């Protein structure tokens, strides 16, 4: 059986086809070639068109069919990974009512803070495992208050992956994992949260049918199948947010195992079997893809909004003449610490690990007689690595102490400099694998379609590409402490009202 994986990213859509027998990717494509637009009408806002995602999904599938030797008609199941926490609302005709308010949008923070207080902080944390914060439920509350006409027309509320599955199948489903990332899920009740629904006065009918992550979420409609060259009636057998899916793609399924990714945003994601939470909600806990009532599997997630987006900004605005590879080569010629230049990468909305503060991206210590753009290249990647260290220390406070981290050799982990800075700053070795979100989604589809005897078989042929171990941990720890002082200075300014909070 061939398996189709779709990854609905912020920057683009990627699709991959995996042969279930060999577990190898046999074809892949990405659309568009340039990075997709994020609409930001006001500071802290971030939206994308769900219809744009659907159009790009179709184009990517057609590309993989036209530019490879595989036959799309041989695909037997579809899996979907997607950017987490986005809000998609449709009417009774399954028409989108407004652009999606995506993961890095900060406007709903005040709604989440009020809900946290009204529900009761301890009650919310023990049942939701999170503060409502800036997640999907709070975004829906913003729509209810500010766009009542839109709210009154809503038939169903979805995450981005639910929407793409609906376009493929005409059916609307969700999962406990998806609802937990939207902070709609009560882990004590193991069902929809009455506290959240009642506080925000949402209609419970907005929530689609809840299915297991690995199950049939609908069957490909005839007209879509004909248009894309796929077989009518094949099932969508897997849907998961990008970070649980990234963990799945790296065979991170059991307590104590940890995955990382560094794309537009950066994430460290560890699996636990405990209904635990961070009392400040700086790291978050969601239902993992294999979570079940009688065998709990929770994903403890540290998210940093501003990671690869900083590297992209540097390329676009400081080095448009250079490729990422050339930027890395130039940065490697600069000594660690970038001669006293420190960069805070937090320029992409409110950061959860900073208690939902917006402190912005800052360049600190530029010496006009010393620093070149190569210093900026290095300081940017080191700043991202230091942000990971800051977040990992919070995870350590909450009992997550990884001895090794798995990552796909993609995005920022393609950079030798960043990978070395990451392992030296965190003190944790990294195993790199040939994996990405679309491949993980395809493997997930195979698990859901029972193409594999079990989850272990699905990853039985996965091979490690590289092991990167710390080599300058002491030196990087000193640099990190200096970087942390800069961060604390800016956090203090926000707290004193000199900066701003979402």
GROMACS .gro file of C-alpha atoms in nm:
model
  502
    1UNK     CA    1   0.000   0.000   0.000
    2UNK     CA    2   0.114   0.353  -0.078
    3UNK     CA    3   0.040   0.611   0.190
    4UNK     CA    4  -0.012   0.985   0.134
    5UNK     CA    5   0.096   1.230   0.402
    6UNK     CA    6  -0.009   1.596   0.393
    7UNK     CA    7   0.165   1.855   0.614
    8UNK     CA    8  -0.023   2.186   0.638
    9UNK     CA    9   0.258   2.417   0.742
   10UNK     CA   10   0.263   2.790   0.799
   11UNK     CA   11   0.512   2.846   0.518
   12UNK     CA   12   0.389   2.589   0.265
   13UNK     CA   13   0.216   2.257   0.210
   14UNK     CA   14   0.433   1.948   0.176
   15UNK     CA   15   0.308   1.606   0.069
   16UNK     CA   16   0.495   1.276   0.070
   17UNK     CA   17   0.415   0.926  -0.049
   18UNK     CA   18   0.551   0.639   0.162
   19UNK     CA   19   0.566   0.273   0.060
   20UNK     CA   20   0.424   0.081   0.356
   21UNK     CA   21   0.641  -0.224   0.279
   22UNK     CA   22   0.975  -0.044   0.280
   23UNK     CA   23   0.863   0.248   0.505
   24UNK     CA   24   1.057   0.472   0.269
   25UNK     CA   25   0.945   0.797   0.110
   26UNK     CA   26   0.912   0.734  -0.265
   27UNK     CA   27   0.794   1.080  -0.373
   28UNK     CA   28   0.736   1.425  -0.229
   29UNK     CA   29   0.644   1.775  -0.338
   30UNK     CA   30   0.598   2.117  -0.184
   31UNK     CA   31   0.372   2.406  -0.281
   32UNK     CA   32   0.417   2.697  -0.316
   33UNK     CA   33   0.788   2.753  -0.379
   34UNK     CA   34   0.776   3.087  -0.198
   35UNK     CA   35   0.659   3.109   0.162
   36UNK     CA   36   0.287   3.161   0.216
   37UNK     CA   37   0.155   3.493   0.337
   38UNK     CA   38   0.071   3.559   0.700
   39UNK     CA   39  -0.178   3.845   0.721
   40UNK     CA   40  -0.117   4.084   1.011
   41UNK     CA   41  -0.368   4.370   1.008
   42UNK     CA   42  -0.265   4.484   1.356
   43UNK     CA   43   0.038   4.419   1.581
   44UNK     CA   44   0.015   4.073   1.731
   45UNK     CA   45  -0.236   3.947   1.474
   46UNK     CA   46  -0.166   3.655   1.240
   47UNK     CA   47  -0.412   3.502   0.995
   48UNK     CA   48  -0.406   3.275   0.693
   49UNK     CA   49  -0.670   3.176   0.442
   50UNK     CA   50  -0.797   2.822   0.491
   51UNK     CA   51  -0.905   2.820   0.127
   52UNK     CA   52  -0.543   2.898   0.038
   53UNK     CA   53  -0.432   2.589   0.232
   54UNK     CA   54  -0.680   2.374   0.041
   55UNK     CA   55  -0.571   2.512  -0.295
   56UNK     CA   56  -0.206   2.451  -0.207
   57UNK     CA   57  -0.282   2.097  -0.088
   58UNK     CA   58  -0.437   2.017  -0.424
   59UNK     CA   59  -0.145   2.170  -0.613
   60UNK     CA   60   0.109   1.978  -0.405
   61UNK     CA   61  -0.070   1.645  -0.464
   62UNK     CA   62  -0.083   1.713  -0.838
   63UNK     CA   63   0.287   1.799  -0.836
   64UNK     CA   64   0.383   1.475  -0.666
   65UNK     CA   65   0.178   1.284  -0.922
   66UNK     CA   66   0.324   1.467  -1.221
   67UNK     CA   67   0.688   1.469  -1.109
   68UNK     CA   68   0.739   1.111  -0.992
   69UNK     CA   69   0.707   0.754  -1.110
   70UNK     CA   70   0.448   0.657  -0.853
   71UNK     CA   71   0.082   0.617  -0.943
   72UNK     CA   72  -0.149   0.821  -0.723
   73UNK     CA   73  -0.425   0.568  -0.789
   74UNK     CA   74  -0.226   0.318  -0.577
   75UNK     CA   75  -0.253   0.531  -0.263
   76UNK     CA   76  -0.465   0.350  -0.005
   77UNK     CA   77  -0.486   0.592   0.289
   78UNK     CA   78  -0.426   0.957   0.374
   79UNK     CA   79  -0.278   1.118   0.686
   80UNK     CA   80  -0.277   1.487   0.774
   81UNK     CA   81  -0.045   1.691   0.995
   82UNK     CA   82  -0.115   2.059   1.052
   83UNK     CA   83  -0.008   2.378   1.224
   84UNK     CA   84  -0.152   2.363   1.574
   85UNK     CA   85  -0.402   2.587   1.756
   86UNK     CA   86  -0.549   2.757   1.446
   87UNK     CA   87  -0.920   2.842   1.443
   88UNK     CA   88  -1.127   2.751   1.136
   89UNK     CA   89  -1.502   2.818   1.140
   90UNK     CA   90  -1.752   2.705   0.874
   91UNK     CA   91  -2.125   2.743   0.820
   92UNK     CA   92  -2.380   2.467   0.761
   93UNK     CA   93  -2.276   2.454   0.394
   94UNK     CA   94  -1.913   2.394   0.498
   95UNK     CA   95  -1.813   2.738   0.374
   96UNK     CA   96  -1.534   2.917   0.560
   97UNK     CA   97  -1.665   3.224   0.744
   98UNK     CA   98  -1.337   3.408   0.799
   99UNK     CA   99  -0.962   3.364   0.766
  100UNK     CA  100  -0.805   3.130   1.019
  101UNK     CA  101  -0.662   3.293   1.331
  102UNK     CA  102  -0.339   3.094   1.348
  103UNK     CA  103  -0.104   2.975   1.621
  104UNK     CA  104   0.114   3.286   1.653
  105UNK     CA  105  -0.177   3.533   1.678
  106UNK     CA  106  -0.182   3.704   2.019
  107UNK     CA  107  -0.515   3.887   2.027
  108UNK     CA  108  -0.699   3.629   2.238
  109UNK     CA  109  -0.463   3.634   2.538
  110UNK     CA  110  -0.694   3.859   2.750
  111UNK     CA  111  -0.986   3.619   2.689
  112UNK     CA  112  -0.776   3.327   2.807
  113UNK     CA  113  -0.657   3.513   3.114
  114UNK     CA  114  -1.013   3.601   3.218
  115UNK     CA  115  -1.122   3.240   3.165
  116UNK     CA  116  -0.828   3.114   3.372
  117UNK     CA  117  -0.935   3.336   3.662
  118UNK     CA  118  -1.309   3.261   3.627
  119UNK     CA  119  -1.270   2.883   3.599
  120UNK     CA  120  -1.017   2.889   3.881
  121UNK     CA  121  -0.647   2.847   3.820
  122UNK     CA  122  -0.609   2.519   4.005
  123UNK     CA  123  -0.931   2.380   3.859
  124UNK     CA  124  -0.825   2.475   3.506
  125UNK     CA  125  -0.476   2.331   3.542
  126UNK     CA  126  -0.590   2.004   3.697
  127UNK     CA  127  -0.862   1.944   3.436
  128UNK     CA  128  -0.733   2.117   3.121
  129UNK     CA  129  -0.361   2.076   3.208
  130UNK     CA  130  -0.319   2.429   3.069
  131UNK     CA  131  -0.439   2.783   3.105
  132UNK     CA  132  -0.687   2.867   2.824
  133UNK     CA  133  -0.418   3.119   2.726
  134UNK     CA  134  -0.404   3.204   2.359
  135UNK     CA  135  -0.537   2.872   2.232
  136UNK     CA  136  -0.824   2.794   1.997
  137UNK     CA  137  -1.105   2.828   2.252
  138UNK     CA  138  -0.988   3.179   2.343
  139UNK     CA  139  -0.966   3.271   1.975
  140UNK     CA  140  -1.326   3.159   1.930
  141UNK     CA  141  -1.420   3.379   2.227
  142UNK     CA  142  -1.256   3.675   2.050
  143UNK     CA  143  -1.468   3.606   1.740
  144UNK     CA  144  -1.783   3.582   1.951
  145UNK     CA  145  -1.726   3.923   2.106
  146UNK     CA  146  -1.583   4.109   1.807
  147UNK     CA  147  -1.754   3.944   1.508
  148UNK     CA  148  -2.101   3.839   1.628
  149UNK     CA  149  -2.229   3.802   1.272
  150UNK     CA  150  -1.959   3.546   1.200
  151UNK     CA  151  -2.019   3.369   1.530
  152UNK     CA  152  -2.393   3.341   1.472
  153UNK     CA  153  -2.329   3.172   1.136
  154UNK     CA  154  -2.096   2.903   1.274
  155UNK     CA  155  -2.195   2.540   1.232
  156UNK     CA  156  -1.862   2.376   1.318
  157UNK     CA  157  -1.532   2.482   1.477
  158UNK     CA  158  -1.221   2.304   1.353
  159UNK     CA  159  -0.845   2.286   1.370
  160UNK     CA  160  -0.662   2.329   1.035
  161UNK     CA  161  -0.622   1.954   0.979
  162UNK     CA  162  -0.990   1.894   1.045
  163UNK     CA  163  -1.068   2.146   0.771
  164UNK     CA  164  -0.844   1.978   0.510
  165UNK     CA  165  -0.997   1.639   0.597
  166UNK     CA  166  -1.343   1.793   0.552
  167UNK     CA  167  -1.250   1.923   0.208
  168UNK     CA  168  -1.126   1.578   0.108
  169UNK     CA  169  -1.415   1.379   0.250
  170UNK     CA  170  -1.707   1.611   0.313
  171UNK     CA  171  -1.715   1.480   0.673
  172UNK     CA  172  -1.621   1.674   0.987
  173UNK     CA  173  -1.444   1.498   1.275
  174UNK     CA  174  -1.195   1.583   1.542
  175UNK     CA  175  -1.002   1.401   1.817
  176UNK     CA  176  -0.915   1.431   2.186
  177UNK     CA  177  -0.564   1.533   2.083
  178UNK     CA  178  -0.699   1.817   1.865
  179UNK     CA  179  -0.948   1.934   2.127
  180UNK     CA  180  -0.680   1.930   2.395
  181UNK     CA  181  -0.456   2.158   2.186
  182UNK     CA  182  -0.752   2.393   2.154
  183UNK     CA  183  -0.803   2.367   2.534
  184UNK     CA  184  -1.153   2.225   2.497
  185UNK     CA  185  -1.068   1.888   2.662
  186UNK     CA  186  -1.118   1.788   3.026
  187UNK     CA  187  -0.862   1.518   3.112
  188UNK     CA  188  -1.031   1.426   3.440
  189UNK     CA  189  -1.367   1.377   3.269
  190UNK     CA  190  -1.202   1.243   2.951
  191UNK     CA  191  -1.444   1.449   2.747
  192UNK     CA  192  -1.540   1.797   2.633
  193UNK     CA  193  -1.480   2.056   2.904
  194UNK     CA  194  -1.803   2.186   3.056
  195UNK     CA  195  -1.604   2.461   3.229
  196UNK     CA  196  -1.473   2.602   2.900
  197UNK     CA  197  -1.803   2.565   2.713
  198UNK     CA  198  -2.003   2.724   2.997
  199UNK     CA  199  -1.758   3.006   3.070
  200UNK     CA  200  -1.744   3.123   2.710
  201UNK     CA  201  -2.113   3.031   2.651
  202UNK     CA  202  -2.022   2.833   2.339
  203UNK     CA  203  -2.267   2.601   2.168
  204UNK     CA  204  -2.146   2.243   2.223
  205UNK     CA  205  -2.288   2.157   1.879
  206UNK     CA  206  -1.995   2.351   1.731
  207UNK     CA  207  -1.763   2.061   1.824
  208UNK     CA  208  -1.740   1.787   1.558
  209UNK     CA  209  -1.766   1.414   1.631
  210UNK     CA  210  -1.466   1.297   1.835
  211UNK     CA  211  -1.274   1.004   1.682
  212UNK     CA  212  -0.945   0.839   1.780
  213UNK     CA  213  -0.642   0.992   1.604
  214UNK     CA  214  -0.576   0.660   1.429
  215UNK     CA  215  -0.920   0.590   1.279
  216UNK     CA  216  -1.128   0.655   0.971
  217UNK     CA  217  -1.216   1.024   0.955
  218UNK     CA  218  -1.404   1.006   0.626
  219UNK     CA  219  -1.365   0.880   0.271
  220UNK     CA  220  -1.240   1.063  -0.037
  221UNK     CA  221  -1.523   1.220  -0.235
  222UNK     CA  222  -1.564   1.123  -0.600
  223UNK     CA  223  -1.516   1.471  -0.747
  224UNK     CA  224  -1.203   1.531  -0.541
  225UNK     CA  225  -1.063   1.190  -0.633
  226UNK     CA  226  -1.117   1.255  -1.004
  227UNK     CA  227  -0.961   1.601  -0.983
  228UNK     CA  228  -0.649   1.477  -0.802
  229UNK     CA  229  -0.604   1.139  -0.971
  230UNK     CA  230  -0.668   0.946  -0.650
  231UNK     CA  231  -0.896   0.649  -0.588
  232UNK     CA  232  -1.249   0.734  -0.477
  233UNK     CA  233  -1.337   0.622  -0.125
  234UNK     CA  234  -0.989   0.589   0.025
  235UNK     CA  235  -0.995   0.685   0.393
  236UNK     CA  236  -0.832   0.964   0.589
  237UNK     CA  237  -0.699   0.751   0.876
  238UNK     CA  238  -0.486   0.996   1.074
  239UNK     CA  239  -0.492   1.363   1.177
  240UNK     CA  240  -0.256   1.527   1.425
  241UNK     CA  241  -0.105   1.864   1.507
  242UNK     CA  242   0.242   1.922   1.370
  243UNK     CA  243   0.427   1.870   1.697
  244UNK     CA  244   0.259   1.545   1.807
  245UNK     CA  245   0.305   1.434   1.448
  246UNK     CA  246   0.673   1.531   1.448
  247UNK     CA  247   0.715   1.320   1.760
  248UNK     CA  248   0.536   1.031   1.592
  249UNK     CA  249   0.759   1.062   1.285
  250UNK     CA  250   1.062   1.019   1.515
  251UNK     CA  251   0.908   0.721   1.698
  252UNK     CA  252   0.866   0.928   2.013
  253UNK     CA  253   0.566   0.752   2.163
  254UNK     CA  254   0.667   0.633   2.511
  255UNK     CA  255   0.721   0.812   2.844
  256UNK     CA  256   1.060   0.980   2.865
  257UNK     CA  257   1.117   1.005   2.490
  258UNK     CA  258   1.173   1.356   2.352
  259UNK     CA  259   1.162   1.518   2.007
  260UNK     CA  260   1.253   1.864   1.881
  261UNK     CA  261   1.184   2.069   1.574
  262UNK     CA  262   1.302   2.413   1.463
  263UNK     CA  263   1.097   2.547   1.174
  264UNK     CA  264   0.917   2.882   1.177
  265UNK     CA  265   0.861   2.812   1.545
  266UNK     CA  266   1.066   2.584   1.767
  267UNK     CA  267   0.944   2.301   1.986
  268UNK     CA  268   1.074   2.049   2.237
  269UNK     CA  269   0.812   1.778   2.289
  270UNK     CA  270   0.839   1.507   2.553
  271UNK     CA  271   0.604   1.217   2.626
  272UNK     CA  272   0.474   1.153   2.978
  273UNK     CA  273   0.223   0.915   3.134
  274UNK     CA  274   0.131   1.165   3.408
  275UNK     CA  275  -0.150   1.422   3.405
  276UNK     CA  276   0.101   1.692   3.497
  277UNK     CA  277   0.110   2.064   3.424
  278UNK     CA  278   0.327   2.371   3.466
  279UNK     CA  279   0.158   2.594   3.726
  280UNK     CA  280   0.251   2.901   3.519
  281UNK     CA  281   0.138   2.735   3.192
  282UNK     CA  282   0.471   2.825   3.030
  283UNK     CA  283   0.491   2.477   2.883
  284UNK     CA  284   0.177   2.295   2.785
  285UNK     CA  285   0.040   1.943   2.803
  286UNK     CA  286  -0.180   1.790   2.534
  287UNK     CA  287  -0.307   1.444   2.449
  288UNK     CA  288  -0.043   1.265   2.240
  289UNK     CA  289  -0.142   1.074   1.925
  290UNK     CA  290  -0.154   0.742   2.116
  291UNK     CA  291  -0.327   0.877   2.428
  292UNK     CA  292  -0.604   0.655   2.563
  293UNK     CA  293  -0.819   0.651   2.873
  294UNK     CA  294  -0.651   0.338   3.010
  295UNK     CA  295  -0.298   0.415   2.884
  296UNK     CA  296  -0.225   0.783   2.919
  297UNK     CA  297   0.026   0.937   2.680
  298UNK     CA  298   0.065   1.313   2.718
  299UNK     CA  299   0.279   1.541   2.509
  300UNK     CA  300   0.458   1.805   2.719
  301UNK     CA  301   0.526   2.085   2.473
  302UNK     CA  302   0.761   2.380   2.492
  303UNK     CA  303   0.688   2.619   2.204
  304UNK     CA  304   0.899   2.917   2.099
  305UNK     CA  305   0.724   3.127   1.834
  306UNK     CA  306   1.039   3.307   1.723
  307UNK     CA  307   1.295   3.058   1.592
  308UNK     CA  308   1.339   2.986   1.221
  309UNK     CA  309   1.135   3.294   1.139
  310UNK     CA  310   1.430   3.499   1.271
  311UNK     CA  311   1.673   3.312   1.046
  312UNK     CA  312   1.441   3.381   0.752
  313UNK     CA  313   1.414   3.749   0.845
  314UNK     CA  314   1.794   3.776   0.856
  315UNK     CA  315   1.824   3.616   0.513
  316UNK     CA  316   1.547   3.825   0.356
  317UNK     CA  317   1.655   4.159   0.501
  318UNK     CA  318   2.029   4.137   0.562
  319UNK     CA  319   2.150   3.874   0.316
  320UNK     CA  320   1.902   3.845   0.025
  321UNK     CA  321   2.198   3.765  -0.199
  322UNK     CA  322   2.291   3.453   0.000
  323UNK     CA  323   2.143   3.107   0.038
  324UNK     CA  324   2.096   2.955   0.382
  325UNK     CA  325   2.397   2.736   0.310
  326UNK     CA  326   2.617   3.039   0.238
  327UNK     CA  327   2.485   3.213   0.549
  328UNK     CA  328   2.585   2.910   0.757
  329UNK     CA  329   2.931   2.901   0.598
  330UNK     CA  330   2.988   3.268   0.681
  331UNK     CA  331   2.861   3.226   1.037
  332UNK     CA  332   3.091   2.930   1.103
  333UNK     CA  333   3.391   3.160   1.050
  334UNK     CA  334   3.285   3.366   1.353
  335UNK     CA  335   3.381   3.250   1.704
  336UNK     CA  336   3.106   3.140   1.948
  337UNK     CA  337   2.951   3.441   2.119
  338UNK     CA  338   2.968   3.658   1.806
  339UNK     CA  339   3.206   3.903   1.979
  340UNK     CA  340   2.947   4.011   2.235
  341UNK     CA  341   2.647   4.038   2.001
  342UNK     CA  342   2.333   3.877   2.145
  343UNK     CA  343   1.998   3.843   1.972
  344UNK     CA  344   1.662   3.770   2.134
  345UNK     CA  345   1.449   3.591   1.871
  346UNK     CA  346   1.109   3.673   2.022
  347UNK     CA  347   0.957   3.879   1.740
  348UNK     CA  348   0.663   3.654   1.647
  349UNK     CA  349   0.387   3.726   1.895
  350UNK     CA  350   0.331   3.647   2.261
  351UNK     CA  351   0.564   3.379   2.394
  352UNK     CA  352   0.403   3.124   2.626
  353UNK     CA  353   0.729   3.043   2.804
  354UNK     CA  354   0.763   3.416   2.881
  355UNK     CA  355   0.417   3.420   3.046
  356UNK     CA  356   0.251   3.543   2.724
  357UNK     CA  357   0.462   3.858   2.710
  358UNK     CA  358   0.551   4.022   2.381
  359UNK     CA  359   0.906   4.150   2.418
  360UNK     CA  360   0.998   4.169   2.049
  361UNK     CA  361   1.320   4.072   1.874
  362UNK     CA  362   1.627   4.258   2.001
  363UNK     CA  363   1.986   4.295   1.880
  364UNK     CA  364   2.205   4.374   2.181
  365UNK     CA  365   2.566   4.492   2.185
  366UNK     CA  366   2.631   4.581   1.821
  367UNK     CA  367   2.976   4.737   1.784
  368UNK     CA  368   2.989   4.929   1.457
  369UNK     CA  369   3.365   4.885   1.440
  370UNK     CA  370   3.365   4.508   1.489
  371UNK     CA  371   3.043   4.342   1.384
  372UNK     CA  372   2.966   4.234   1.030
  373UNK     CA  373   2.662   4.065   0.891
  374UNK     CA  374   2.837   3.730   0.951
  375UNK     CA  375   2.829   3.811   1.323
  376UNK     CA  376   2.454   3.870   1.293
  377UNK     CA  377   2.414   3.534   1.115
  378UNK     CA  378   2.585   3.356   1.402
  379UNK     CA  379   2.420   3.555   1.681
  380UNK     CA  380   2.077   3.483   1.535
  381UNK     CA  381   2.130   3.106   1.537
  382UNK     CA  382   2.291   3.117   1.882
  383UNK     CA  383   2.001   3.326   2.011
  384UNK     CA  384   1.757   3.062   1.890
  385UNK     CA  385   1.962   2.789   2.060
  386UNK     CA  386   1.969   2.989   2.384
  387UNK     CA  387   1.590   3.030   2.366
  388UNK     CA  388   1.565   2.650   2.350
  389UNK     CA  389   1.790   2.623   2.658
  390UNK     CA  390   1.570   2.870   2.847
  391UNK     CA  391   1.261   2.667   2.764
  392UNK     CA  392   1.424   2.332   2.837
  393UNK     CA  393   1.515   2.456   3.185
  394UNK     CA  394   1.142   2.519   3.243
  395UNK     CA  395   1.067   2.164   3.127
  396UNK     CA  396   1.332   2.038   3.369
  397UNK     CA  397   1.151   2.220   3.650
  398UNK     CA  398   0.847   2.014   3.554
  399UNK     CA  399   1.023   1.678   3.563
  400UNK     CA  400   1.120   1.638   3.195
  401UNK     CA  401   1.495   1.563   3.190
  402UNK     CA  402   1.592   1.428   2.848
  403UNK     CA  403   1.920   1.244   2.804
  404UNK     CA  404   1.884   1.250   2.427
  405UNK     CA  405   1.663   1.441   2.183
  406UNK     CA  406   1.552   1.316   1.842
  407UNK     CA  407   1.504   1.556   1.550
  408UNK     CA  408   1.450   1.540   1.178
  409UNK     CA  409   1.744   1.666   0.973
  410UNK     CA  410   1.547   1.955   0.830
  411UNK     CA  411   1.482   2.327   0.882
  412UNK     CA  412   1.728   2.473   1.138
  413UNK     CA  413   1.877   2.129   1.207
  414UNK     CA  414   2.022   2.140   0.855
  415UNK     CA  415   2.264   2.398   0.992
  416UNK     CA  416   2.581   2.257   1.149
  417UNK     CA  417   2.622   2.578   1.349
  418UNK     CA  418   2.272   2.571   1.493
  419UNK     CA  419   2.283   2.200   1.575
  420UNK     CA  420   2.615   2.239   1.758
  421UNK     CA  421   2.490   2.549   1.941
  422UNK     CA  422   2.173   2.361   2.040
  423UNK     CA  423   2.351   2.060   2.191
  424UNK     CA  424   2.614   2.275   2.366
  425UNK     CA  425   2.360   2.522   2.505
  426UNK     CA  426   2.118   2.253   2.627
  427UNK     CA  427   2.380   1.994   2.720
  428UNK     CA  428   2.173   1.721   2.551
  429UNK     CA  429   2.292   1.512   2.252
  430UNK     CA  430   2.073   1.512   1.940
  431UNK     CA  431   1.999   1.218   1.711
  432UNK     CA  432   1.913   1.327   1.356
  433UNK     CA  433   1.684   1.127   1.129
  434UNK     CA  434   1.558   1.153   0.771
  435UNK     CA  435   1.207   1.255   0.860
  436UNK     CA  436   0.960   1.537   0.826
  437UNK     CA  437   0.597   1.615   0.894
  438UNK     CA  438   0.456   1.482   0.570
  439UNK     CA  439   0.643   1.151   0.606
  440UNK     CA  440   0.517   1.125   0.963
  441UNK     CA  441   0.161   1.189   0.844
  442UNK     CA  442   0.196   0.912   0.585
  443UNK     CA  443   0.325   0.668   0.849
  444UNK     CA  444   0.035   0.776   1.072
  445UNK     CA  445  -0.205   0.699   0.788
  446UNK     CA  446  -0.054   0.351   0.765
  447UNK     CA  447  -0.099   0.292   1.139
  448UNK     CA  448  -0.460   0.410   1.116
  449UNK     CA  449  -0.526   0.190   0.812
  450UNK     CA  450  -0.362  -0.111   0.985
  451UNK     CA  451  -0.099  -0.138   0.714
  452UNK     CA  452   0.141  -0.222   0.999
  453UNK     CA  453   0.092  -0.487   1.266
  454UNK     CA  454   0.163  -0.227   1.535
  455UNK     CA  455   0.341   0.103   1.597
  456UNK     CA  456   0.675  -0.072   1.647
  457UNK     CA  457   0.658  -0.226   1.302
  458UNK     CA  458   0.581   0.113   1.148
  459UNK     CA  459   0.927   0.235   1.257
  460UNK     CA  460   1.122  -0.089   1.235
  461UNK     CA  461   1.330   0.037   0.941
  462UNK     CA  462   1.401   0.387   1.072
  463UNK     CA  463   1.778   0.460   1.069
  464UNK     CA  464   1.970   0.730   1.253
  465UNK     CA  465   2.164   0.963   1.023
  466UNK     CA  466   2.383   1.135   1.279
  467UNK     CA  467   2.452   1.174   1.650
  468UNK     CA  468   2.568   1.521   1.761
  469UNK     CA  469   2.709   1.547   2.113
  470UNK     CA  470   2.815   1.850   2.320
  471UNK     CA  471   3.176   1.956   2.271
  472UNK     CA  472   3.187   2.304   2.426
  473UNK     CA  473   2.918   2.290   2.692
  474UNK     CA  474   3.105   2.500   2.949
  475UNK     CA  475   3.179   2.777   2.700
  476UNK     CA  476   2.821   2.789   2.576
  477UNK     CA  477   2.685   2.790   2.929
  478UNK     CA  478   2.879   3.112   2.999
  479UNK     CA  479   2.748   3.266   2.678
  480UNK     CA  480   2.395   3.155   2.767
  481UNK     CA  481   2.413   3.325   3.107
  482UNK     CA  482   2.509   3.655   2.937
  483UNK     CA  483   2.224   3.611   2.685
  484UNK     CA  484   1.984   3.536   2.972
  485UNK     CA  485   2.078   3.865   3.143
  486UNK     CA  486   1.978   4.050   2.826
  487UNK     CA  487   1.647   3.861   2.817
  488UNK     CA  488   1.575   3.936   3.183
  489UNK     CA  489   1.646   4.303   3.125
  490UNK     CA  490   1.381   4.319   2.853
  491UNK     CA  491   1.134   4.114   3.056
  492UNK     CA  492   1.177   4.364   3.340
  493UNK     CA  493   1.105   4.650   3.102
  494UNK     CA  494   0.778   4.486   2.997
  495UNK     CA  495   0.681   4.429   3.359
  496UNK     CA  496   0.754   4.795   3.436
  497UNK     CA  497   0.534   4.904   3.147
  498UNK     CA  498   0.822   5.020   2.930
  499UNK     CA  499   0.749   4.741   2.682
  500UNK     CA  500   0.410   4.583   2.624
  501UNK     CA  501   0.217   4.270   2.709
  502UNK     CA  502  -0.037   4.095   2.487
   0.00000   0.00000   0.00000
